[in-house]
């Protein structure tokens, strides 16, 4: 039977060449190889398998504002007072139950809230630490809070959770103790977006929360918060970050990123950030990408020219040239510079803003607040020179006209045209005297005393000369303000003495009304000075009307004695010269008008 079995499976008597025998020949092809050979003979050899692509990291790019978010209080720039207050509170175990962080965008409100959550829940690298102003950053609570996955640190956006139901969930959850942390912390961003009813529902819990609960609020519009909420929180006003600190911060980040950047470019980015670290990092991110596109090498170099082009800013040297053309009255050069800058992509509103900035810096330099801050030595010298040459009144008038032009450019349908017209208006106004100079000229005219030399004894009386020009001009200037007051001064005031801010006069006969106070009031309105007005009973020179009347009488007498008039009277007996009567009547009417 065994022999038959061997014959049945094709093996020898001892079974050495059976398919399952390990001693089978190694060079015998397998079934898969035989099948592959048959496929090749029928259909040809298959294409070679493609080479696998290199493995690329799946980690997406993180913008600089997120990558370099402050992870410790030491990295939080520009908020030293708040950090010191929190450090003392933690050290002395005087922690408030609710904190409110307010300030403009990008100064670290939410980052500060997360840092406070870390500081309160940090357990240290050994797991035995307590609240500290310097969280370790390696323990489980610190890592979980930094990654936003800690179960006891709840972040809520009040802009999308505005109602009472959202606050009710918080009220019900605060009763339960923290799961793994020391404190259960609620971070509510943009808290001013909560509705009025939601605020009212939160008041009781906010005033007397459980000992294991802390509230951290952040907002950009603190004036929208009810006073009942403000009174229950410890408030921190986060300041704008100075441009110098921002420039240093951005420079350190560029070193970490392996990016070369010019100091002037850092200064422009810091100024454009307007005190916001997040805004500045976003601009820096854009500047690095812009420099990468413009460079053919792997090395990134951010230049001031590329940042200026990206932001649409005017070149500093061109700004000074434009301002110099404005002051020198060179309209052709001014328009050429504006057109050239507009062709390079500089917005007209940016040109107006740059002129306003230079005006402000010159004015501040005149006050003498330390050394002039400038990016370059040429800029510093130019500002110092203008500060010495220009008067404060000129700068203030220029500022008013520039700010008015800025508003016009902002709303104009053609901003370039509006900017050119506004700058030309400033250029032509530079030659106009200001009100202060006009008053000084008027005071100089009034400083000349009125003097009329008396007639010498024995000489025939001459018609009195008209008053000196200064008194007449002062009266004419008063008539521009008030015709009745000017007529009163012409007909009633006999000048005894006239000097700056002082008038001594005699009132003409026939006028009983006291005019001292009226004169003092009108002279103050016209000249802007407090006048000393004194009335005397004698010693005054003739009034302007009396001088004019004497002059007319002399003219009539001379005309009547002329040969032509004598011949006319002889030819027409009984004829009368009515010119005298008309003039006298006009003088009488004018004098009576002045008495009113």
XYZ file of N, CA and C in Angstrom, residues 27-284:
774
model
N 16.711 24.954 -7.626
C 16.613 25.653 -8.890
C 15.295 25.416 -9.609
N 14.392 24.695 -9.003
C 13.093 24.448 -9.624
C 12.234 25.708 -9.470
N 11.653 26.285 -10.594
C 10.856 27.531 -10.491
C 9.570 27.316 -9.724
N 9.162 28.372 -9.044
C 7.913 28.303 -8.282
C 6.727 28.528 -9.208
N 5.575 28.303 -8.669
C 4.354 28.478 -9.464
C 4.162 29.942 -9.858
N 4.491 30.890 -8.948
C 4.349 32.323 -9.260
C 5.288 32.727 -10.388
N 6.523 32.153 -10.349
C 7.482 32.475 -11.400
C 7.037 31.921 -12.746
N 6.494 30.691 -12.732
C 5.990 30.104 -13.972
C 4.834 30.934 -14.535
N 3.957 31.420 -13.650
C 2.828 32.234 -14.106
C 3.308 33.564 -14.681
N 4.296 34.154 -14.047
C 4.834 35.427 -14.540
C 5.501 35.255 -15.892
N 6.212 34.111 -16.066
C 6.854 33.836 -17.360
C 5.815 33.671 -18.452
N 4.700 33.007 -18.113
C 3.643 32.862 -19.110
C 3.014 34.198 -19.473
N 2.826 35.077 -18.491
C 2.267 36.399 -18.763
C 3.192 37.216 -19.670
N 4.495 37.125 -19.435
C 5.449 37.868 -20.254
C 5.453 37.369 -21.691
N 5.348 36.031 -21.829
C 5.354 35.480 -23.192
C 4.121 35.902 -23.968
N 3.013 36.111 -23.291
C 1.764 36.460 -23.956
C 1.614 37.986 -24.133
N 1.922 38.774 -23.088
C 1.621 40.207 -23.106
C 2.858 41.104 -23.056
N 4.019 40.521 -22.918
C 5.214 41.333 -22.815
C 5.538 41.655 -21.374
N 6.757 42.211 -21.140
C 7.193 42.525 -19.775
C 6.471 43.762 -19.263
N 6.046 43.767 -18.005
C 5.362 44.941 -17.438
C 6.346 46.092 -17.241
N 5.769 47.363 -17.152
C 6.596 48.539 -16.900
C 7.216 48.466 -15.520
N 8.453 49.003 -15.377
C 9.080 48.966 -14.033
C 8.313 49.838 -13.046
N 8.298 49.451 -11.800
C 7.579 50.205 -10.753
C 8.222 51.572 -10.561
N 7.416 52.636 -10.398
C 7.991 53.974 -10.217
C 8.753 54.091 -8.902
N 9.760 54.957 -8.934
C 10.557 55.179 -7.725
C 9.720 55.949 -6.710
N 9.624 55.519 -5.491
C 8.792 56.227 -4.499
C 9.325 57.639 -4.250
N 8.366 58.616 -4.112
C 8.738 60.011 -3.864
C 9.314 60.148 -2.470
N 10.226 61.109 -2.278
C 10.786 61.304 -0.928
C 9.691 61.750 0.047
N 9.819 61.322 1.258
C 8.835 61.629 2.284
C 8.977 63.097 2.692
N 7.884 63.873 2.570
C 7.864 65.285 2.928
C 7.121 65.442 4.247
N 7.648 66.316 5.099
C 7.007 66.533 6.388
C 5.598 67.088 6.189
N 4.670 66.550 6.930
C 3.272 66.981 6.819
C 2.974 68.215 7.654
N 3.982 68.773 8.366
C 3.767 69.938 9.210
C 3.566 71.182 8.349
N 2.410 71.830 8.388
C 2.184 73.019 7.549
C 2.973 74.218 8.086
N 3.128 75.227 7.197
C 3.834 76.438 7.590
C 2.998 77.228 8.582
N 3.639 77.692 9.639
C 2.966 78.529 10.635
C 3.457 79.956 10.481
N 2.525 80.888 10.425
C 2.906 82.289 10.271
C 3.694 82.731 11.504
N 4.465 83.788 11.326
C 5.345 84.241 12.410
C 4.550 84.669 13.636
N 3.367 85.229 13.438
C 2.579 85.690 14.581
C 2.168 84.537 15.481
N 1.969 83.353 14.922
C 1.628 82.180 15.738
C 2.874 81.441 16.200
N 3.867 81.391 15.338
C 5.082 80.652 15.674
C 5.816 81.274 16.850
N 5.798 82.613 16.912
C 6.538 83.320 17.958
C 5.600 83.989 18.950
N 4.452 83.378 19.203
C 3.576 83.862 20.271
C 4.282 83.700 21.612
N 4.136 84.665 22.485
C 4.846 84.643 23.772
C 4.439 83.417 24.584
N 5.439 82.640 25.026
C 5.190 81.451 25.836
C 5.545 81.653 27.309
N 6.221 82.754 27.610
C 6.544 83.103 28.988
C 6.348 84.600 29.155
N 6.246 85.033 30.400
C 6.101 86.463 30.650
C 7.360 87.226 30.254
N 8.507 86.558 30.262
C 9.744 87.217 29.848
C 9.720 87.565 28.362
N 8.977 86.803 27.561
C 8.882 87.064 26.129
C 7.803 88.091 25.804
N 6.995 88.497 26.775
C 5.927 89.471 26.551
C 6.538 90.872 26.607
N 6.643 91.534 25.475
C 7.359 92.806 25.408
C 6.409 93.974 25.635
N 6.930 95.003 26.281
C 6.207 96.257 26.405
C 5.162 96.313 27.496
N 5.045 95.292 28.332
C 4.003 95.268 29.365
C 4.622 94.989 30.735
N 5.680 95.707 31.065
C 6.429 95.429 32.291
C 5.598 95.676 33.548
N 4.771 96.721 33.546
C 3.983 97.035 34.749
C 3.013 95.910 35.083
N 2.356 95.362 34.070
C 1.417 94.275 34.311
C 2.140 93.020 34.807
N 3.276 92.713 34.206
C 4.028 91.527 34.624
C 4.476 91.668 36.075
N 4.930 92.855 36.457
C 5.358 93.079 37.833
C 4.199 92.928 38.814
N 3.022 93.457 38.434
C 1.853 93.332 39.305
C 1.453 91.879 39.495
N 1.422 91.107 38.410
C 1.059 89.689 38.514
C 2.097 88.910 39.313
N 3.377 89.229 39.123
C 4.427 88.525 39.869
C 4.268 88.757 41.367
N 3.993 89.998 41.769
C 3.815 90.292 43.189
C 2.553 89.610 43.738
N 1.478 89.585 42.923
C 0.238 88.950 43.384
C 0.435 87.448 43.587
N 1.142 86.800 42.660
C 1.387 85.357 42.796
C 2.318 85.083 43.973
N 3.327 85.929 44.126
C 4.291 85.718 45.205
C 3.642 85.864 46.577
N 2.712 86.796 46.709
C 2.067 87.061 47.994
C 0.709 86.368 48.134
N 0.365 85.540 47.141
C -0.899 84.794 47.172
C -2.091 85.760 47.304
N -2.083 86.808 46.475
C -3.165 87.783 46.455
C -3.787 87.815 45.059
N -4.169 86.658 44.574
C -4.702 86.534 43.226
C -6.179 86.894 43.194
N -6.535 87.756 42.245
C -7.949 88.097 42.057
C -8.667 86.933 41.378
N -9.994 86.949 41.487
C -10.773 85.869 40.880
C -11.156 86.177 39.435
N -10.946 87.438 38.983
C -11.281 87.807 37.603
C -10.299 88.866 37.126
N -9.779 88.675 35.930
C -8.839 89.609 35.327
C -9.414 90.090 33.998
N -9.198 91.364 33.706
C -9.644 91.952 32.446
C -8.441 92.570 31.749
N -8.136 92.066 30.542
C -7.058 92.615 29.717
C -7.677 93.417 28.580
N -7.270 94.667 28.462
C -7.806 95.521 27.409
C -6.670 96.240 26.708
N -6.897 96.603 25.466
C -5.888 97.285 24.660
C -6.195 97.108 23.185
N -5.368 97.698 22.333
C -5.581 97.580 20.887
C -5.236 96.167 20.441
N -5.504 95.876 19.168
C -5.236 94.546 18.651
C -3.734 94.270 18.643
N -3.383 93.026 18.920
C -2.016 92.578 18.752
C -1.027 92.994 19.809
N -1.485 93.358 21.019
C -0.531 93.729 22.072
C -0.362 92.614 23.109
N -1.101 91.502 22.955
C -0.884 90.359 23.840
C -1.983 90.088 24.839
N -3.218 90.425 24.553
C -4.299 90.206 25.526
C -4.581 88.716 25.707
N -4.845 88.004 24.610
C -5.119 86.565 24.707
C -3.875 85.804 25.143
N -2.718 86.212 24.658
C -1.477 85.557 25.089
C -1.270 85.727 26.591
N -1.579 86.922 27.111
C -1.452 87.150 28.552
C -2.414 86.256 29.329
N -3.636 86.099 28.822
C -4.601 85.225 29.499
C -4.092 83.791 29.554
N -3.514 83.297 28.480
C -2.978 81.930 28.489
C -1.767 81.817 29.414
N -0.949 82.874 29.442
C 0.206 82.839 30.350
C -0.241 82.831 31.806
N -1.313 83.567 32.122
C -1.832 83.533 33.494
C -2.359 82.139 33.826
N -3.034 81.526 32.850
C -3.512 80.151 33.071
C -2.343 79.205 33.317
N -1.263 79.356 32.563
C -0.070 78.542 32.809
C 0.512 78.806 34.185
N 0.649 80.095 34.532
C 1.274 80.454 35.805
C 0.498 79.890 36.991
N -0.831 79.863 36.880
C -1.644 79.376 38.002
C -1.673 77.858 38.090
N -1.515 77.148 36.984
C -1.669 75.690 36.977
C -0.363 74.940 36.802
N 0.773 75.636 36.658
C 2.055 74.954 36.467
C 2.415 74.144 37.726
N 2.895 72.936 37.491
C 3.314 72.068 38.617
C 4.817 71.830 38.601
N 5.531 72.435 37.656
C 6.975 72.284 37.599
C 7.392 70.996 36.924
N 8.679 70.928 36.588
C 9.196 69.743 35.906
C 9.123 68.500 36.780
N 9.199 68.685 38.121
C 9.146 67.545 39.029
C 7.735 67.235 39.494
N 6.763 68.038 39.063
C 5.370 67.793 39.436
C 5.003 68.250 40.831
N 5.853 69.027 41.483
C 5.591 69.448 42.857
C 5.547 70.969 43.010
N 5.592 71.702 41.916
C 5.633 73.152 41.995
C 4.255 73.756 42.210
N 4.251 75.073 42.510
C 3.017 75.807 42.726
C 2.913 76.956 41.740
N 1.942 77.852 41.943
C 1.791 78.997 41.043
C 3.095 79.804 40.976
N 3.467 80.208 39.776
C 4.725 80.922 39.570
C 4.587 81.869 38.388
N 5.330 82.955 38.430
C 5.317 83.908 37.332
C 6.171 83.403 36.178
N 6.943 82.345 36.405
C 7.804 81.765 35.365
C 7.433 80.307 35.155
N 6.376 80.014 34.401
C 5.976 78.619 34.169
C 7.091 77.840 33.493
N 7.169 76.552 33.823
C 8.274 75.745 33.308
C 8.122 75.463 31.819
N 6.891 75.299 31.350
C 6.668 75.029 29.938
C 6.850 73.589 29.537
N 7.204 72.686 30.490
C 7.442 71.285 30.149
C 6.491 70.344 30.875
N 5.864 70.823 31.934
C 4.935 69.941 32.638
C 3.671 69.749 31.807
N 2.882 68.761 32.185
C 1.685 68.435 31.412
C 0.697 69.602 31.343
N 0.389 70.316 32.437
C -0.527 71.453 32.310
C 0.001 72.538 31.367
N 1.288 72.869 31.453
C 1.846 73.905 30.573
C 1.758 73.497 29.107
N 2.129 72.249 28.817
C 2.103 71.781 27.430
C 0.678 71.733 26.908
N -0.244 71.240 27.729
C -1.635 71.131 27.286
C -2.261 72.506 27.065
N -1.950 73.460 27.943
C -2.502 74.814 27.776
C -1.919 75.470 26.529
N -0.613 75.281 26.289
C 0.013 75.859 25.097
C -0.590 75.282 23.820
N -0.972 74.009 23.851
C -1.551 73.371 22.667
C -3.060 73.546 22.599
N -3.665 74.181 23.619
C -5.091 74.449 23.599
C -5.967 73.241 23.830
N -5.483 72.235 24.567
C -6.257 71.011 24.772
C -6.462 70.658 26.246
N -6.183 71.615 27.131
C -6.364 71.316 28.552
C -7.847 71.338 28.890
N -8.300 70.320 29.591
C -9.730 70.173 29.862
C -10.250 71.195 30.858
N -9.352 71.743 31.681
C -9.785 72.704 32.709
C -9.543 74.164 32.305
N -9.012 74.396 31.141
C -8.829 75.758 30.631
C -9.743 75.895 29.415
N -10.849 76.597 29.616
C -11.884 76.694 28.584
C -11.814 78.070 27.939
N -11.538 78.093 26.643
C -11.512 79.349 25.883
C -12.826 79.495 25.118
N -13.413 80.683 25.205
C -14.698 80.933 24.564
C -14.631 82.255 23.820
N -15.134 82.251 22.589
C -15.206 83.468 21.791
C -16.574 84.088 22.003
N -16.594 85.249 22.669
C -17.877 85.873 22.988
C -18.588 86.374 21.742
N -17.875 86.547 20.623
C -18.540 87.005 19.416
C -19.498 85.967 18.857
N -19.213 84.673 19.101
C -20.099 83.607 18.617
C -20.885 82.951 19.739
N -20.680 83.381 20.965
C -21.440 82.868 22.126
C -21.924 84.070 22.927
N -22.955 84.705 22.428
C -23.366 85.991 22.992
C -24.565 85.909 23.933
N -25.250 84.783 23.948
C -26.533 84.741 24.631
C -26.486 84.249 26.062
N -27.659 84.261 26.690
C -27.794 83.811 28.076
C -27.548 82.318 28.191
N -27.925 81.557 27.168
C -27.728 80.111 27.228
C -26.254 79.750 27.318
N -25.419 80.483 26.608
C -23.972 80.209 26.675
C -23.426 80.520 28.064
N -23.892 81.602 28.667
C -23.449 81.944 30.019
C -24.012 80.955 31.028
N -25.227 80.436 30.783
C -25.820 79.473 31.707
C -24.976 78.200 31.780
N -24.392 77.801 30.654
C -23.509 76.624 30.679
C -22.303 76.865 31.591
N -21.763 78.086 31.545
C -20.635 78.404 32.424
C -21.076 78.366 33.883
N -22.229 78.941 34.167
C -22.714 79.004 35.551
C -22.918 77.602 36.116
N -23.439 76.690 35.293
C -23.662 75.326 35.764
C -22.358 74.555 35.900
N -21.349 74.883 35.056
C -20.099 74.112 35.094
C -19.159 74.552 36.199
N -19.279 75.792 36.681
C -18.329 76.260 37.697
C -18.533 75.558 39.032
N -19.665 74.902 39.206
C -19.892 74.232 40.501
C -18.983 73.030 40.676
N -18.513 72.463 39.585
C -17.703 71.253 39.648
C -16.222 71.623 39.698
N -15.478 70.861 40.486
C -14.052 71.120 40.663
C -13.285 70.798 39.392
N -12.065 71.304 39.320
C -11.212 71.037 38.172
C -10.875 69.550 38.107
N -10.729 69.045 36.891
C -10.461 67.614 36.709
C -9.026 67.285 37.061
N -8.075 68.026 36.488
C -6.669 67.687 36.714
C -5.813 68.882 37.097
N -6.322 70.076 36.940
C -5.517 71.272 37.194
C -5.826 71.841 38.574
N -5.031 72.816 38.961
C -5.229 73.476 40.242
C -6.443 74.400 40.196
N -6.623 75.094 39.070
C -7.747 76.011 38.896
C -8.466 75.686 37.594
N -9.779 75.876 37.606
C -10.564 75.837 36.372
C -10.656 77.274 35.865
N -10.176 77.493 34.650
C -10.019 78.853 34.117
C -10.876 79.017 32.879
N -11.628 80.127 32.856
C -12.451 80.478 31.704
C -11.844 81.713 31.038
N -11.406 81.559 29.798
C -10.866 82.666 29.015
C -11.936 83.071 28.003
N -12.463 84.291 28.144
C -13.515 84.790 27.253
C -12.933 85.939 26.448
N -12.748 85.688 25.156
C -12.160 86.701 24.269
C -13.263 87.582 23.690
N -12.923 88.859 23.462
C -13.883 89.857 22.969
C -15.151 89.837 23.823
N -14.952 89.989 25.121
C -16.056 89.842 26.066
C -17.114 90.929 25.883
N -16.756 92.041 25.256
C -17.739 93.121 25.072
C -18.869 92.716 24.124
N -18.709 91.591 23.403
C -19.739 91.146 22.475
C -20.889 90.429 23.171
N -20.747 90.101 24.460
C -21.850 89.476 25.175
C -23.046 90.425 25.238
N -24.223 89.841 25.206
C -25.426 90.659 25.274
C -25.631 91.199 26.688
N -26.526 92.154 26.800
C -26.792 92.765 28.102
C -27.338 91.730 29.084
N -28.243 90.889 28.608
C -28.805 89.855 29.490
C -27.751 88.836 29.894
N -26.824 88.542 28.970
C -25.753 87.604 29.313
C -24.852 88.182 30.402
N -24.544 89.471 30.313
C -23.759 90.111 31.369
C -24.490 90.043 32.711
N -25.770 90.342 32.686
C -26.541 90.316 33.930
C -26.581 88.922 34.535
N -26.662 87.906 33.680
C -26.690 86.532 34.182
C -25.354 86.130 34.791
N -24.272 86.734 34.320
C -22.937 86.359 34.803
C -22.526 87.112 36.061
N -23.232 88.168 36.433
C -22.776 89.048 37.494
C -22.586 88.323 38.817
N -23.574 87.545 39.231
C -23.501 86.891 40.539
C -22.331 85.926 40.614
N -22.177 85.110 39.570
C -21.056 84.159 39.548
C -19.726 84.893 39.474
N -19.690 86.003 38.738
C -18.446 86.759 38.607
C -18.057 87.424 39.916
N -19.043 87.797 40.716
C -18.746 88.465 41.983
C -18.302 87.471 43.052
N -18.924 86.292 43.106
C -18.595 85.300 44.129
C -18.400 83.929 43.488
N -17.338 83.744 42.720
C -17.110 82.441 42.091
C -16.533 81.455 43.114
N -16.607 80.151 42.835
C -15.937 79.173 43.708
C -14.434 79.420 43.742
N -13.811 78.924 44.779
C -12.376 79.187 44.969
C -11.519 78.591 43.869
N -12.020 77.563 43.185
C -11.207 76.890 42.174
C -11.421 77.472 40.776
N -12.139 78.575 40.648
C -12.481 79.133 39.337
C -11.841 80.514 39.191
N -11.283 80.773 38.017
C -10.745 82.084 37.656
C -11.312 82.485 36.299
N -11.670 83.770 36.167
C -12.167 84.304 34.906
C -11.117 85.242 34.309
N -10.828 85.066 33.022
C -9.883 85.917 32.310
C -10.600 86.485 31.086
N -10.803 87.803 31.082
C -11.513 88.468 30.000
C -10.521 89.257 29.148
N -10.787 89.327 27.839
C -9.979 90.127 26.915
C -10.919 90.902 26.003
N -10.604 92.171 25.769
C -11.456 93.000 24.917
C -10.656 94.152 24.333
N -11.080 94.603 23.157
C -10.493 95.794 22.540
C -11.358 97.028 22.766
N -12.575 96.852 23.260
C -13.503 97.975 23.443
C -14.047 97.927 24.868
N -13.228 98.358 25.800
C -13.591 98.259 27.210
C -14.737 99.196 27.564
N -14.933 100.255 26.772
C -16.003 101.191 27.081
C -17.381 100.590 26.872
N -17.474 99.443 26.185
C -18.764 98.794 25.965
C -19.134 97.831 27.102
N -18.237 97.638 28.045
C -18.536 96.742 29.165
C -19.332 97.484 30.225
N -20.332 96.837 30.832
C -21.080 97.486 31.917
C -20.162 97.785 33.093
N -20.457 98.861 33.785
C -19.627 99.239 34.927
C -19.709 98.200 36.032
N -20.822 97.456 36.078
C -20.957 96.398 37.092
C -19.975 95.268 36.844
N -19.604 95.026 35.585
C -18.602 94.002 35.271
C -17.207 94.536 35.551
N -16.952 95.789 35.169
C -15.625 96.374 35.399
C -15.279 96.409 36.882
N -16.263 96.674 37.730
C -15.994 96.781 39.163
C -15.679 95.432 39.798
N -15.966 94.340 39.116
C -15.715 93.002 39.664
C -14.422 92.380 39.141
N -13.678 93.108 38.305
C -12.470 92.558 37.683
C -11.247 93.399 38.054
N -10.110 92.733 38.039
C -8.834 93.442 38.147
C -8.378 93.761 36.731
N -8.291 95.054 36.426
C -8.117 95.493 35.040
C -6.655 95.788 34.729
N -6.216 95.336 33.553
C -4.876 95.637 33.042
C -5.021 96.259 31.659
N -4.535 97.486 31.518
C -4.560 98.169 30.223
C -3.217 97.939 29.537
N -3.223 97.093 28.523
C -1.993 96.783 27.800
C -1.680 97.922 26.834
N -0.469 98.434 26.922
C -0.078 99.618 26.168
C 0.353 99.248 24.747
N 0.327 100.270 23.889
C 0.948 100.098 22.583
C 2.444 99.846 22.763
N 2.988 98.952 21.972
C 4.404 98.613 22.082
C 5.214 99.660 21.320
N 6.212 100.284 21.948
C 7.004 101.307 21.247
C 7.669 100.741 19.997
N 7.849 101.598 19.013
C 8.436 101.165 17.738
C 9.851 100.626 17.923
N 10.584 101.195 18.865
C 11.953 100.719 19.085
C 11.963 99.283 19.584
N 11.072 98.967 20.531
C 10.991 97.592 21.036
C 10.533 96.633 19.940
N 9.585 97.078 19.129
C 9.117 96.214 18.048
C 10.233 95.926 17.058
N 11.023 96.949 16.726
C 12.121 96.740 15.781
C 13.132 95.733 16.337
N 13.462 95.849 17.618
C 14.390 94.883 18.230
C 13.791 93.480 18.232
N 12.500 93.379 18.540
C 11.825 92.080 18.556
C 11.814 91.449 17.164
N 11.507 92.238 16.151
C 11.476 91.710 14.788
C 12.874 91.326 14.321
N 13.884 92.090 14.737
C 15.249 91.747 14.372
C 15.684 90.412 14.952
N 15.303 90.147 16.223
C 15.637 88.857 16.839
C 14.936 87.709 16.119
N 13.701 87.919 15.696
C 12.972 86.869 14.975
C 13.628 86.600 13.624
N 14.074 87.652 12.947
C 14.746 87.460 11.661
C 16.035 86.659 11.828
N 16.759 86.866 12.915
C 17.961 86.073 13.163
C 17.608 84.604 13.341
N 16.536 84.320 14.065
C 16.119 82.925 14.243
C 15.663 82.294 12.934
N 15.078 83.098 12.065
C 14.600 82.584 10.783
C 15.693 82.553 9.717
N 16.880 83.086 10.040
C 17.964 83.109 9.062
C 17.731 84.118 7.955
N 17.097 85.231 8.285
C 16.773 86.261 7.302
C 17.606 87.505 7.596
N 18.262 88.037 6.568
C 19.003 89.297 6.705
C 18.058 90.447 6.366
N 18.022 91.458 7.204
C 17.120 92.584 7.004
C 17.817 93.870 7.400
N 17.596 94.926 6.634
C 18.222 96.213 6.915
C 17.529 96.909 8.080
N 18.311 97.723 8.804
C 17.767 98.418 9.974
C 16.646 99.379 9.575
N 16.789 100.043 8.436
C 15.745 100.962 7.990
C 14.456 100.218 7.677
N 14.584 99.009 7.118
C 13.391 98.195 6.839
C 12.689 97.799 8.130
N 13.468 97.431 9.145
C 12.868 97.112 10.448
C 12.137 98.319 11.013
N 12.748 99.503 10.879
C 12.100 100.706 11.386
C 10.791 100.999 10.676
N 10.751 100.804 9.355
C 9.515 101.058 8.610
C 8.419 100.061 9.005
N 8.791 98.804 9.190
C 7.793 97.798 9.595
C 7.273 98.107 10.989
N 8.178 98.500 11.893
C 7.750 98.818 13.254
C 6.826 100.029 13.279
N 7.113 101.036 12.454
C 6.236 102.213 12.390
C 4.884 101.853 11.793
N 4.888 101.012 10.757
C 3.629 100.617 10.121
C 2.771 99.757 11.041
N 3.393 99.064 12.006
C 2.635 98.210 12.920
C 1.767 99.016 13.877
N 2.122 100.276 14.141
C 1.352 101.163 15.021
C 1.154 100.560 16.411
N 2.241 99.993 16.955
C 2.194 99.492 18.323
C 1.663 98.094 18.475
N 1.347 97.400 17.388
C 0.780 96.052 17.447
C 1.820 95.042 16.995
N 2.161 94.096 17.876
C 3.150 93.077 17.519
C 2.612 92.148 16.438
N 1.333 91.783 16.519
C 0.774 90.879 15.516
C 0.740 91.538 14.137
N 0.344 92.801 14.076
C 0.350 93.498 12.786
C 1.760 93.570 12.216
N 2.728 93.869 13.077
C 4.100 93.959 12.607
C 4.636 92.632 12.102
N 4.321 91.528 12.800
C 4.784 90.215 12.352
C 4.118 89.813 11.041
N 2.868 90.200 10.859
C 2.207 89.912 9.580
C 2.884 90.669 8.443
N 3.237 91.938 8.686
C 3.949 92.718 7.664
C 5.330 92.129 7.415
N 6.012 91.691 8.484
C 7.333 91.078 8.331
C 7.240 89.788 7.525
